[in-house]
Coordinates of N, CA and C in Angstrom, one line a residue:
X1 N -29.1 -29.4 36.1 CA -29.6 -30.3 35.1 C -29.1 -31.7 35.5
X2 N -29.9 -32.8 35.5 CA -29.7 -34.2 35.8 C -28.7 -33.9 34.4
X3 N -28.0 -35.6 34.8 CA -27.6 -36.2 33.8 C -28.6 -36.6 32.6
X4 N -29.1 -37.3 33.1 CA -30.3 -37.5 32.2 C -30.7 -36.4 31.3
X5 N -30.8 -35.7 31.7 CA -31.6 -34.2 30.6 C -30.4 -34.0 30.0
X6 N -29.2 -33.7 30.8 CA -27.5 -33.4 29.8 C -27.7 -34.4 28.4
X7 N -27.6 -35.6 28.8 CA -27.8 -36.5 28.0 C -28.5 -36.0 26.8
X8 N -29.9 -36.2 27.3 CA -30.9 -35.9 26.1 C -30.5 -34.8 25.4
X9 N -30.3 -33.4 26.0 CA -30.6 -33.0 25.1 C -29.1 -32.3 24.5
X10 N -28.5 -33.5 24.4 CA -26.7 -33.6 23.6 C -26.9 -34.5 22.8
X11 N -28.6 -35.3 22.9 CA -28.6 -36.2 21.7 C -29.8 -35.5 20.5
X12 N -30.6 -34.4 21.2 CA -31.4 -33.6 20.2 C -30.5 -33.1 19.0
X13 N -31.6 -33.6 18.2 CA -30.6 -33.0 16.5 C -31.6 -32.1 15.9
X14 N -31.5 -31.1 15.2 CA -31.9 -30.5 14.3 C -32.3 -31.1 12.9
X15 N -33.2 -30.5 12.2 CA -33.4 -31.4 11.1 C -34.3 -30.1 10.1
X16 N -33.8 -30.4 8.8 CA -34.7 -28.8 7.8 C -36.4 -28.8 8.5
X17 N -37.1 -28.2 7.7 CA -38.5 -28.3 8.0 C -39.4 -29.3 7.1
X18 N -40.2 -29.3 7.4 CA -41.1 -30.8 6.9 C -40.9 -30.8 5.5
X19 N -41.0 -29.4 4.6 CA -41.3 -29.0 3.3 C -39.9 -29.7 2.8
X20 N -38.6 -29.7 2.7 CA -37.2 -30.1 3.0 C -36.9 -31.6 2.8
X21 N -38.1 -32.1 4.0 CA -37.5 -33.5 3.5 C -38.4 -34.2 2.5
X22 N -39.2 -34.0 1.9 CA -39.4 -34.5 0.5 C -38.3 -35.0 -0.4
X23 N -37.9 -36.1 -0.3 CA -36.6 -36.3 -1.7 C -37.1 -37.2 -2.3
X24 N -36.1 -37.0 -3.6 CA -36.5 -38.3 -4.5 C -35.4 -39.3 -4.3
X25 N -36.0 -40.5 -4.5 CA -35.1 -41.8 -4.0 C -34.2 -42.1 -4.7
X26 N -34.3 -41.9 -6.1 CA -33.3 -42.3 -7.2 C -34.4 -44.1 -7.7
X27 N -35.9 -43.7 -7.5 CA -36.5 -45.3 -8.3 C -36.9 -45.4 -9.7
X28 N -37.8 -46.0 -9.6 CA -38.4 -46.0 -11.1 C -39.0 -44.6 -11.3
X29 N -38.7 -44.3 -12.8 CA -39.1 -43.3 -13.0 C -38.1 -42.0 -12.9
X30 N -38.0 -42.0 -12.1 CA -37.2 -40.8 -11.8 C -35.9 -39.8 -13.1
X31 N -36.0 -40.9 -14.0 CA -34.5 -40.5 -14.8 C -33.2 -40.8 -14.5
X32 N -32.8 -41.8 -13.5 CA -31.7 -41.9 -12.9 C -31.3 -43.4 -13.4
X33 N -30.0 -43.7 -13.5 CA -29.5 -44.8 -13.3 C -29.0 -45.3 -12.0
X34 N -29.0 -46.7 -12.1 CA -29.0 -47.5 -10.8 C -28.1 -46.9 -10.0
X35 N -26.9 -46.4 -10.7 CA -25.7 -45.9 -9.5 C -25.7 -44.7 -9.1
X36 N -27.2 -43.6 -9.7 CA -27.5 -42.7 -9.2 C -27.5 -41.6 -9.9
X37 N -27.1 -41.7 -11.3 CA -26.4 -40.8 -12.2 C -27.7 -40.5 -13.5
X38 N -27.2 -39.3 -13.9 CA -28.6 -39.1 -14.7 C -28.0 -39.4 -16.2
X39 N -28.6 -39.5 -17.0 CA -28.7 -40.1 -18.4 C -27.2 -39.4 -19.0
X40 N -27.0 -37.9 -18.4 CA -26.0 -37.6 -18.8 C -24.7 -38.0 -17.9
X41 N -25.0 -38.5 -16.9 CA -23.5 -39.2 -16.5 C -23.4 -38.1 -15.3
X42 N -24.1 -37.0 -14.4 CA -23.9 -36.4 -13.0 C -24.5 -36.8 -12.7
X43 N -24.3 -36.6 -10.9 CA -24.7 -37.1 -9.7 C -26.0 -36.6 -10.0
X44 N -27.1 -36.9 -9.0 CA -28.3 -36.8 -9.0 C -28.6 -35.9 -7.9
X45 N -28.9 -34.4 -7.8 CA -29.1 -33.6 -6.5 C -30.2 -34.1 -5.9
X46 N -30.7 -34.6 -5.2 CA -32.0 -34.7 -4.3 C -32.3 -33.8 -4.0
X47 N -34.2 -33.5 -4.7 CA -35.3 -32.3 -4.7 C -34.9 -31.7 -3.1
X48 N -34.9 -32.4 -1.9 CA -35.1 -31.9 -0.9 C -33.8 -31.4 -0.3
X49 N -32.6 -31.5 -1.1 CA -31.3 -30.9 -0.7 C -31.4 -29.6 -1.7
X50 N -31.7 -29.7 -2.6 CA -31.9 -28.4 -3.5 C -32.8 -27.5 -3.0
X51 N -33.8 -27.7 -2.4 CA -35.4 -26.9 -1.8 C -34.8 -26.2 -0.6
X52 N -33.8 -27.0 0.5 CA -32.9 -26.6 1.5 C -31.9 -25.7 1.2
X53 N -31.5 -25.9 0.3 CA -30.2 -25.2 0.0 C -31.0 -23.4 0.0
X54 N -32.1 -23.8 -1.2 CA -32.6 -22.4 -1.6 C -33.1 -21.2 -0.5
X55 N -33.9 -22.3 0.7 CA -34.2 -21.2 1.7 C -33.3 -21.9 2.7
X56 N -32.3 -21.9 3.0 CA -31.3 -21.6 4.0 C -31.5 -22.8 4.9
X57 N -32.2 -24.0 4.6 CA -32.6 -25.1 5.5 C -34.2 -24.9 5.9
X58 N -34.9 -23.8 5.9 CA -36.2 -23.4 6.6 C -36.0 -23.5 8.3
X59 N -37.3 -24.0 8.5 CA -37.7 -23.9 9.9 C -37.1 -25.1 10.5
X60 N -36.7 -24.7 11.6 CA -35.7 -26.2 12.2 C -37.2 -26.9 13.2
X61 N -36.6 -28.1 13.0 CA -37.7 -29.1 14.0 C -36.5 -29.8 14.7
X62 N -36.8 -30.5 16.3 CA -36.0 -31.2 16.4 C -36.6 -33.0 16.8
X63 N -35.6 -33.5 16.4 CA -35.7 -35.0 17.0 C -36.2 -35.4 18.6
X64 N -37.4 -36.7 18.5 CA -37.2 -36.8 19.8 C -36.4 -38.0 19.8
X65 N -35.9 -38.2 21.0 CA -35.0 -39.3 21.3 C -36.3 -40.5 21.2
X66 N -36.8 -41.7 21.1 CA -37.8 -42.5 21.6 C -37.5 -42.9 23.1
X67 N -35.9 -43.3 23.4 CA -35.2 -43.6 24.7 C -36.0 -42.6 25.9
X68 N -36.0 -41.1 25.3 CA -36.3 -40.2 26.8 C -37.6 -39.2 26.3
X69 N -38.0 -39.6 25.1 CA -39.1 -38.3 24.8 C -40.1 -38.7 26.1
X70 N -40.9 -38.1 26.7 CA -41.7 -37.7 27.1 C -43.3 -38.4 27.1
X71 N -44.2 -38.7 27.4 CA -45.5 -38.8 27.1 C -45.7 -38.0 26.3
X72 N -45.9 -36.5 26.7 CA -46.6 -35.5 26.2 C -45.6 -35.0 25.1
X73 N -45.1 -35.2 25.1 CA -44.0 -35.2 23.9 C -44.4 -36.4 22.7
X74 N -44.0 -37.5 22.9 CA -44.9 -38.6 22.0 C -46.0 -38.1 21.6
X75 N -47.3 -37.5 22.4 CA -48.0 -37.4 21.6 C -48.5 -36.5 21.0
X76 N -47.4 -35.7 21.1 CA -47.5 -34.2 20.1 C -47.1 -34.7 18.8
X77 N -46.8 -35.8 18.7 CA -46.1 -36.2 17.3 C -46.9 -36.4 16.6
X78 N -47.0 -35.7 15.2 CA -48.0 -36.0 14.2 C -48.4 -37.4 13.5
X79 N -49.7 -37.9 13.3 CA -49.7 -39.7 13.6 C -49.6 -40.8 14.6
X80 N -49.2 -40.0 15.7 CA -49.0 -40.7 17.0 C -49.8 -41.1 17.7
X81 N -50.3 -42.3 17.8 CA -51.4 -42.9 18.9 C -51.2 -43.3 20.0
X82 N -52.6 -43.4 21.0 CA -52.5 -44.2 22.5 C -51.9 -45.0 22.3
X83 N -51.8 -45.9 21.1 CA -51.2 -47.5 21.3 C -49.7 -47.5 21.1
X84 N -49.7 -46.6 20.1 CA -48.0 -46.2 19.5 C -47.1 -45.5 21.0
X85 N -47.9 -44.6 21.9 CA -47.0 -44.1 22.5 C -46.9 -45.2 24.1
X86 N -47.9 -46.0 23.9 CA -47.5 -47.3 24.8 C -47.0 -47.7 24.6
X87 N -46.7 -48.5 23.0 CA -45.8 -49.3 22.8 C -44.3 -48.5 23.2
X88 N -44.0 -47.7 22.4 CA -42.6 -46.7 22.9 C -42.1 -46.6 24.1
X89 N -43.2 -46.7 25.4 CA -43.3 -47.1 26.5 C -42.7 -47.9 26.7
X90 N -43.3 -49.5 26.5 CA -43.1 -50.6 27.0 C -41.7 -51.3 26.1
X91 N -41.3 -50.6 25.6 CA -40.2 -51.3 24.3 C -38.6 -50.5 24.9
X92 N -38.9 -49.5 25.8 CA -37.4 -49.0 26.5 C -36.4 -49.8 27.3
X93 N -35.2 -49.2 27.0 CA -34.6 -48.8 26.0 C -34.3 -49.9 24.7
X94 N -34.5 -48.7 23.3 CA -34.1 -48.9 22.6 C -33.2 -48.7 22.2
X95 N -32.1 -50.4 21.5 CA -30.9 -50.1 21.2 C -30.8 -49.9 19.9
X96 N -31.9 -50.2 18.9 CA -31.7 -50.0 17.3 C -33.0 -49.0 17.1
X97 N -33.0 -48.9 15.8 CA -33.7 -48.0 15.2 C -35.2 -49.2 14.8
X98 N -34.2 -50.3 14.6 CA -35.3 -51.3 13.7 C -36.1 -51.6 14.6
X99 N -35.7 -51.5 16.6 CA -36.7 -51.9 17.3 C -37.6 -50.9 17.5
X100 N -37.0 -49.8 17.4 CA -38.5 -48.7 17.1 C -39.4 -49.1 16.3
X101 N -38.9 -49.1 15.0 CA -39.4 -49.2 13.9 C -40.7 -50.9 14.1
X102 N -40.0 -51.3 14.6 CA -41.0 -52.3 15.2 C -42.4 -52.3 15.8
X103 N -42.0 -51.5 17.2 CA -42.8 -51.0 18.0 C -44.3 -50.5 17.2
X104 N -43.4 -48.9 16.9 CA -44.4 -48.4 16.3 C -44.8 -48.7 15.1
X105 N -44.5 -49.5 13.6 CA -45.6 -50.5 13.1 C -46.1 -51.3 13.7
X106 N -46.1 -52.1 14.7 CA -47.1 -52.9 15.2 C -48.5 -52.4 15.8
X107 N -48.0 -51.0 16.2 CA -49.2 -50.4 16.9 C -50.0 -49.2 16.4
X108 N -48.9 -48.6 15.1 CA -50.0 -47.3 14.4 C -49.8 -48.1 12.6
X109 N -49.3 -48.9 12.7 CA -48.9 -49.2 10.9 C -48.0 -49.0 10.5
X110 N -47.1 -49.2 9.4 CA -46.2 -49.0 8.5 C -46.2 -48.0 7.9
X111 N -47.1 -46.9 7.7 CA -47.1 -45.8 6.6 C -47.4 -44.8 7.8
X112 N -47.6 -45.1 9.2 CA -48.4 -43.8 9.6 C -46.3 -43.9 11.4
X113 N -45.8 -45.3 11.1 CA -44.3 -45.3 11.8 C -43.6 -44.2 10.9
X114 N -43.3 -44.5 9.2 CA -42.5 -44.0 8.6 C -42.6 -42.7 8.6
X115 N -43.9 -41.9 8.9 CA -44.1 -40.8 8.9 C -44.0 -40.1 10.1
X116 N -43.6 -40.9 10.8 CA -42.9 -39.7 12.6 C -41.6 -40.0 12.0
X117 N -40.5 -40.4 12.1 CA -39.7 -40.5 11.7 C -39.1 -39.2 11.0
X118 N -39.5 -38.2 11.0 CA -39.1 -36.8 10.6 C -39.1 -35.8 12.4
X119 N -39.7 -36.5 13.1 CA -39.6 -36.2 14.2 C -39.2 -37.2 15.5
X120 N -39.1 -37.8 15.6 CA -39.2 -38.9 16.3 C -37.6 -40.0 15.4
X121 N -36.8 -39.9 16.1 CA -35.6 -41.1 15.5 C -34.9 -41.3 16.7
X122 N -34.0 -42.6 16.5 CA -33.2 -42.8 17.5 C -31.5 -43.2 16.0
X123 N -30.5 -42.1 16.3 CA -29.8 -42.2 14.9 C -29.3 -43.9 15.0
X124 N -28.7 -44.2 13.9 CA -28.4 -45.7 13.5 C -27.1 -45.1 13.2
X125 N -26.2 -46.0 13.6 CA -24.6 -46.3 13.5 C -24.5 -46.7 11.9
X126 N -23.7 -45.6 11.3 CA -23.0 -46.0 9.9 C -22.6 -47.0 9.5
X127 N -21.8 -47.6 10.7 CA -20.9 -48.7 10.3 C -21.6 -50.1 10.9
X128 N -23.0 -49.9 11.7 CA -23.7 -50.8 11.8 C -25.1 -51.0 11.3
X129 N -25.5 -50.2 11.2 CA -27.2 -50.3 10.6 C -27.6 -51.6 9.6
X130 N -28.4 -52.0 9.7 CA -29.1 -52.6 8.3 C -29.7 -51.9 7.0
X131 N -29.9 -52.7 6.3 CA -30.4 -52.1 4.8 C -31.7 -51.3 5.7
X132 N -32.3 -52.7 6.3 CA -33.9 -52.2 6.6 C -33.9 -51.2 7.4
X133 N -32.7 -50.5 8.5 CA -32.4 -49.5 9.0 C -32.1 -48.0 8.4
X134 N -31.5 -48.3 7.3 CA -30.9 -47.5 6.5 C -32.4 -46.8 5.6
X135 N -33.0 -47.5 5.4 CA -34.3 -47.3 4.3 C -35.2 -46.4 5.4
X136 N -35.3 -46.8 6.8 CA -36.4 -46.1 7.4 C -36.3 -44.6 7.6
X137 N -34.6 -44.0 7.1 CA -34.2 -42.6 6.7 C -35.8 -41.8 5.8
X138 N -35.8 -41.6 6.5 CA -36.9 -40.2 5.3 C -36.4 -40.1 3.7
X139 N -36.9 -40.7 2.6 CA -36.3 -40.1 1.1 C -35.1 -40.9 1.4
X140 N -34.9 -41.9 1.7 CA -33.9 -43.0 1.7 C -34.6 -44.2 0.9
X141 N -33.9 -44.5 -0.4 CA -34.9 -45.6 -1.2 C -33.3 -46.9 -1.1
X142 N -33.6 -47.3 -1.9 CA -32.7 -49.0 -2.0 C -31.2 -48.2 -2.6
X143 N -31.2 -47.6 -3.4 CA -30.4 -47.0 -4.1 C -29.1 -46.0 -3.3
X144 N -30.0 -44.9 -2.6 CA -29.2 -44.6 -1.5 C -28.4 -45.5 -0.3
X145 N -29.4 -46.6 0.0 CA -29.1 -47.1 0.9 C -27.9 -48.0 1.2
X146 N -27.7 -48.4 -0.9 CA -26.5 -49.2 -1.3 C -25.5 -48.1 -0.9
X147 N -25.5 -47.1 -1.2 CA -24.2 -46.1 -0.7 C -24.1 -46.1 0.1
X148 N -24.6 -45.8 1.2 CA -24.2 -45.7 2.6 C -23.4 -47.2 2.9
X149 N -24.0 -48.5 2.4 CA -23.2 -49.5 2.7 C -22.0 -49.3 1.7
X150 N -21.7 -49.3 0.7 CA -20.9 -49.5 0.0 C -19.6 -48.9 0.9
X151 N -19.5 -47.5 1.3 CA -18.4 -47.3 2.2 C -18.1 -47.6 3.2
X152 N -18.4 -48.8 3.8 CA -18.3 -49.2 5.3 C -17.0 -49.5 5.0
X153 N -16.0 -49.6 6.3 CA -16.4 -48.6 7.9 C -15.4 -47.4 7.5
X154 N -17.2 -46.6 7.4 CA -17.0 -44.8 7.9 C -15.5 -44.8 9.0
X155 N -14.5 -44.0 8.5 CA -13.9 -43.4 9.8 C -13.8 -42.7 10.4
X156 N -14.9 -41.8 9.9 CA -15.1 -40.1 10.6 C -16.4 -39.6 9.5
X157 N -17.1 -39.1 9.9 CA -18.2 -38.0 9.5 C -17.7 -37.5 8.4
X158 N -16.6 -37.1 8.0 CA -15.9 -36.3 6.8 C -16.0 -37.4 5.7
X159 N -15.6 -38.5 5.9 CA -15.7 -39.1 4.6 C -17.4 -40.0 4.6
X160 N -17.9 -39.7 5.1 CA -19.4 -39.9 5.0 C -20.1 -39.0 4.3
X161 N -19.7 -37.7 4.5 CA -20.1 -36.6 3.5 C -19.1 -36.2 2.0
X162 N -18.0 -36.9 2.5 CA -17.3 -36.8 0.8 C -18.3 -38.0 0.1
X163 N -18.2 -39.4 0.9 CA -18.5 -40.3 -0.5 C -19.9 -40.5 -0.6
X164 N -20.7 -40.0 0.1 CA -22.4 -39.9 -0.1 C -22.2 -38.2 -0.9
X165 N -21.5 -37.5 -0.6 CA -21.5 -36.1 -1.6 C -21.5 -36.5 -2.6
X166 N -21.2 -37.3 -3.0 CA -21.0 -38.1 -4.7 C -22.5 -38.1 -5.7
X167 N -23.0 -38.0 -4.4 CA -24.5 -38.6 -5.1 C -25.9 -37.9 -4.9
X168 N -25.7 -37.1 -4.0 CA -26.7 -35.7 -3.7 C -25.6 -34.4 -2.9
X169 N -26.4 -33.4 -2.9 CA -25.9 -32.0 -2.8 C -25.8 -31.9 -1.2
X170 N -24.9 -30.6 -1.1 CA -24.4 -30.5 0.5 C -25.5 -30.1 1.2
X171 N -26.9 -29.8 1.0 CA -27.8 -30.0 1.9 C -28.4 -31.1 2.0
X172 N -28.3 -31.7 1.2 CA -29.4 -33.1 1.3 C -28.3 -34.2 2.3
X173 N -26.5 -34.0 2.1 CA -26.3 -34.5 2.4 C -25.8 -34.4 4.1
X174 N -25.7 -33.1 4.9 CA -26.4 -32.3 6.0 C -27.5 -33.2 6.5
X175 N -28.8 -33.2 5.7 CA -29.9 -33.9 6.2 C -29.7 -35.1 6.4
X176 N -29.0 -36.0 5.3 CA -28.9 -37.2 6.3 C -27.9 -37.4 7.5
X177 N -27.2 -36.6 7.7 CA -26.0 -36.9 8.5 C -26.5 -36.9 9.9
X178 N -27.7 -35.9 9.9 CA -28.7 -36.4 11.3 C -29.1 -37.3 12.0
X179 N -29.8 -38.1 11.0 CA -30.2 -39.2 11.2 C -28.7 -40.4 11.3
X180 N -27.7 -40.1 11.2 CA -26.5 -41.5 11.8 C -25.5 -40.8 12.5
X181 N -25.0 -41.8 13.0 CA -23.8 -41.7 14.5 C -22.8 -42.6 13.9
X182 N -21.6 -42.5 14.1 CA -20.2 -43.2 13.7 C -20.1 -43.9 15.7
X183 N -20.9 -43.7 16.5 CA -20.8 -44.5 17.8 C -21.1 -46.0 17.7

């Protein structure tokens, strides 16, 4: 095995199945207050950490890297176009998430980028990301997003999942820990 492939696929993550990542954001509507909490004063479980928990996580999918996926990889990805998997092409390497996130809105849209993003990520650093990085999470709304900032700087993965545990359940918070790196 090259390096290259070692690489890759020590950066492939696992992730629940499509049905999984449905969450609720904590927005309008929802019954939540701003800090996440329901009328009665507990944390807010997110639908898709509860839906996980019940069947065991489901069917695993995994991440492509954008850095090394493939052509024919790219365009197995559901929503993915000629133009989107050129641009991913011509945009390597990427060092952030936001310059993905660039790429592919400029070339398939904003609603049809957000939507590979359950397959297709490059993780974002905890202790560096932006809001705007932070939000392109799947079922990541403004609310969540304040949490993950509010704890900076993460020292380890363990207290990423204690003080985001605060505020959704051990599967939902599993599911996000995918998508970020303490690198």
């Amino acid at each position: 095995m090259t390096d290259r492939h070692a690489r890759r696929r020590a950066r492939i993550l696992l992730v629940p199945s499509l049905g999984a990542l449905a969450c609720a954001g904590g927005d309008a509507g929802s019954g939540e207050t701003e800090d996440g909490a329901t009328a009665e004063g507990a944390p807010v479980a997110m639908e898709a950490g509860a839906a996980a928990a019940e069947t065991g996580g489901g069917d695993a999918t995994t991440f492509l890297d954008p850095n090394d996926a493939s052509r024919e990889e790219l365009e197995a990805v559901a929503g993915m176009t000629a133009e989107a998997v050129a641009a991913i092409e011509r945009g390597r390497p990427f060092a952030r998430m936001a310059d993905v996130h660039a790429a592919l809105a400029g070339a398939a849209g904003e609603e049809a980028a957000l939507s590979m993003y359950e397959a297709l990520w490059l993780p974002i650093s905890l202790n560096d990301a932006t809001r705007d990085e932070i939000i392109l999470i799947p079922g990541v709304g403004n609310r969540m997003a304040r949490e993950f900032e509010e704890y900076r700087p993460y020292a380890d993965i363990a207290q990423f999942r204690r003080e985001i545990g605060k505020y959704v359940d051990e599967a939902e918070v599993a599911r996000l820990e995918r998508y970020v790196t303490l690198d």
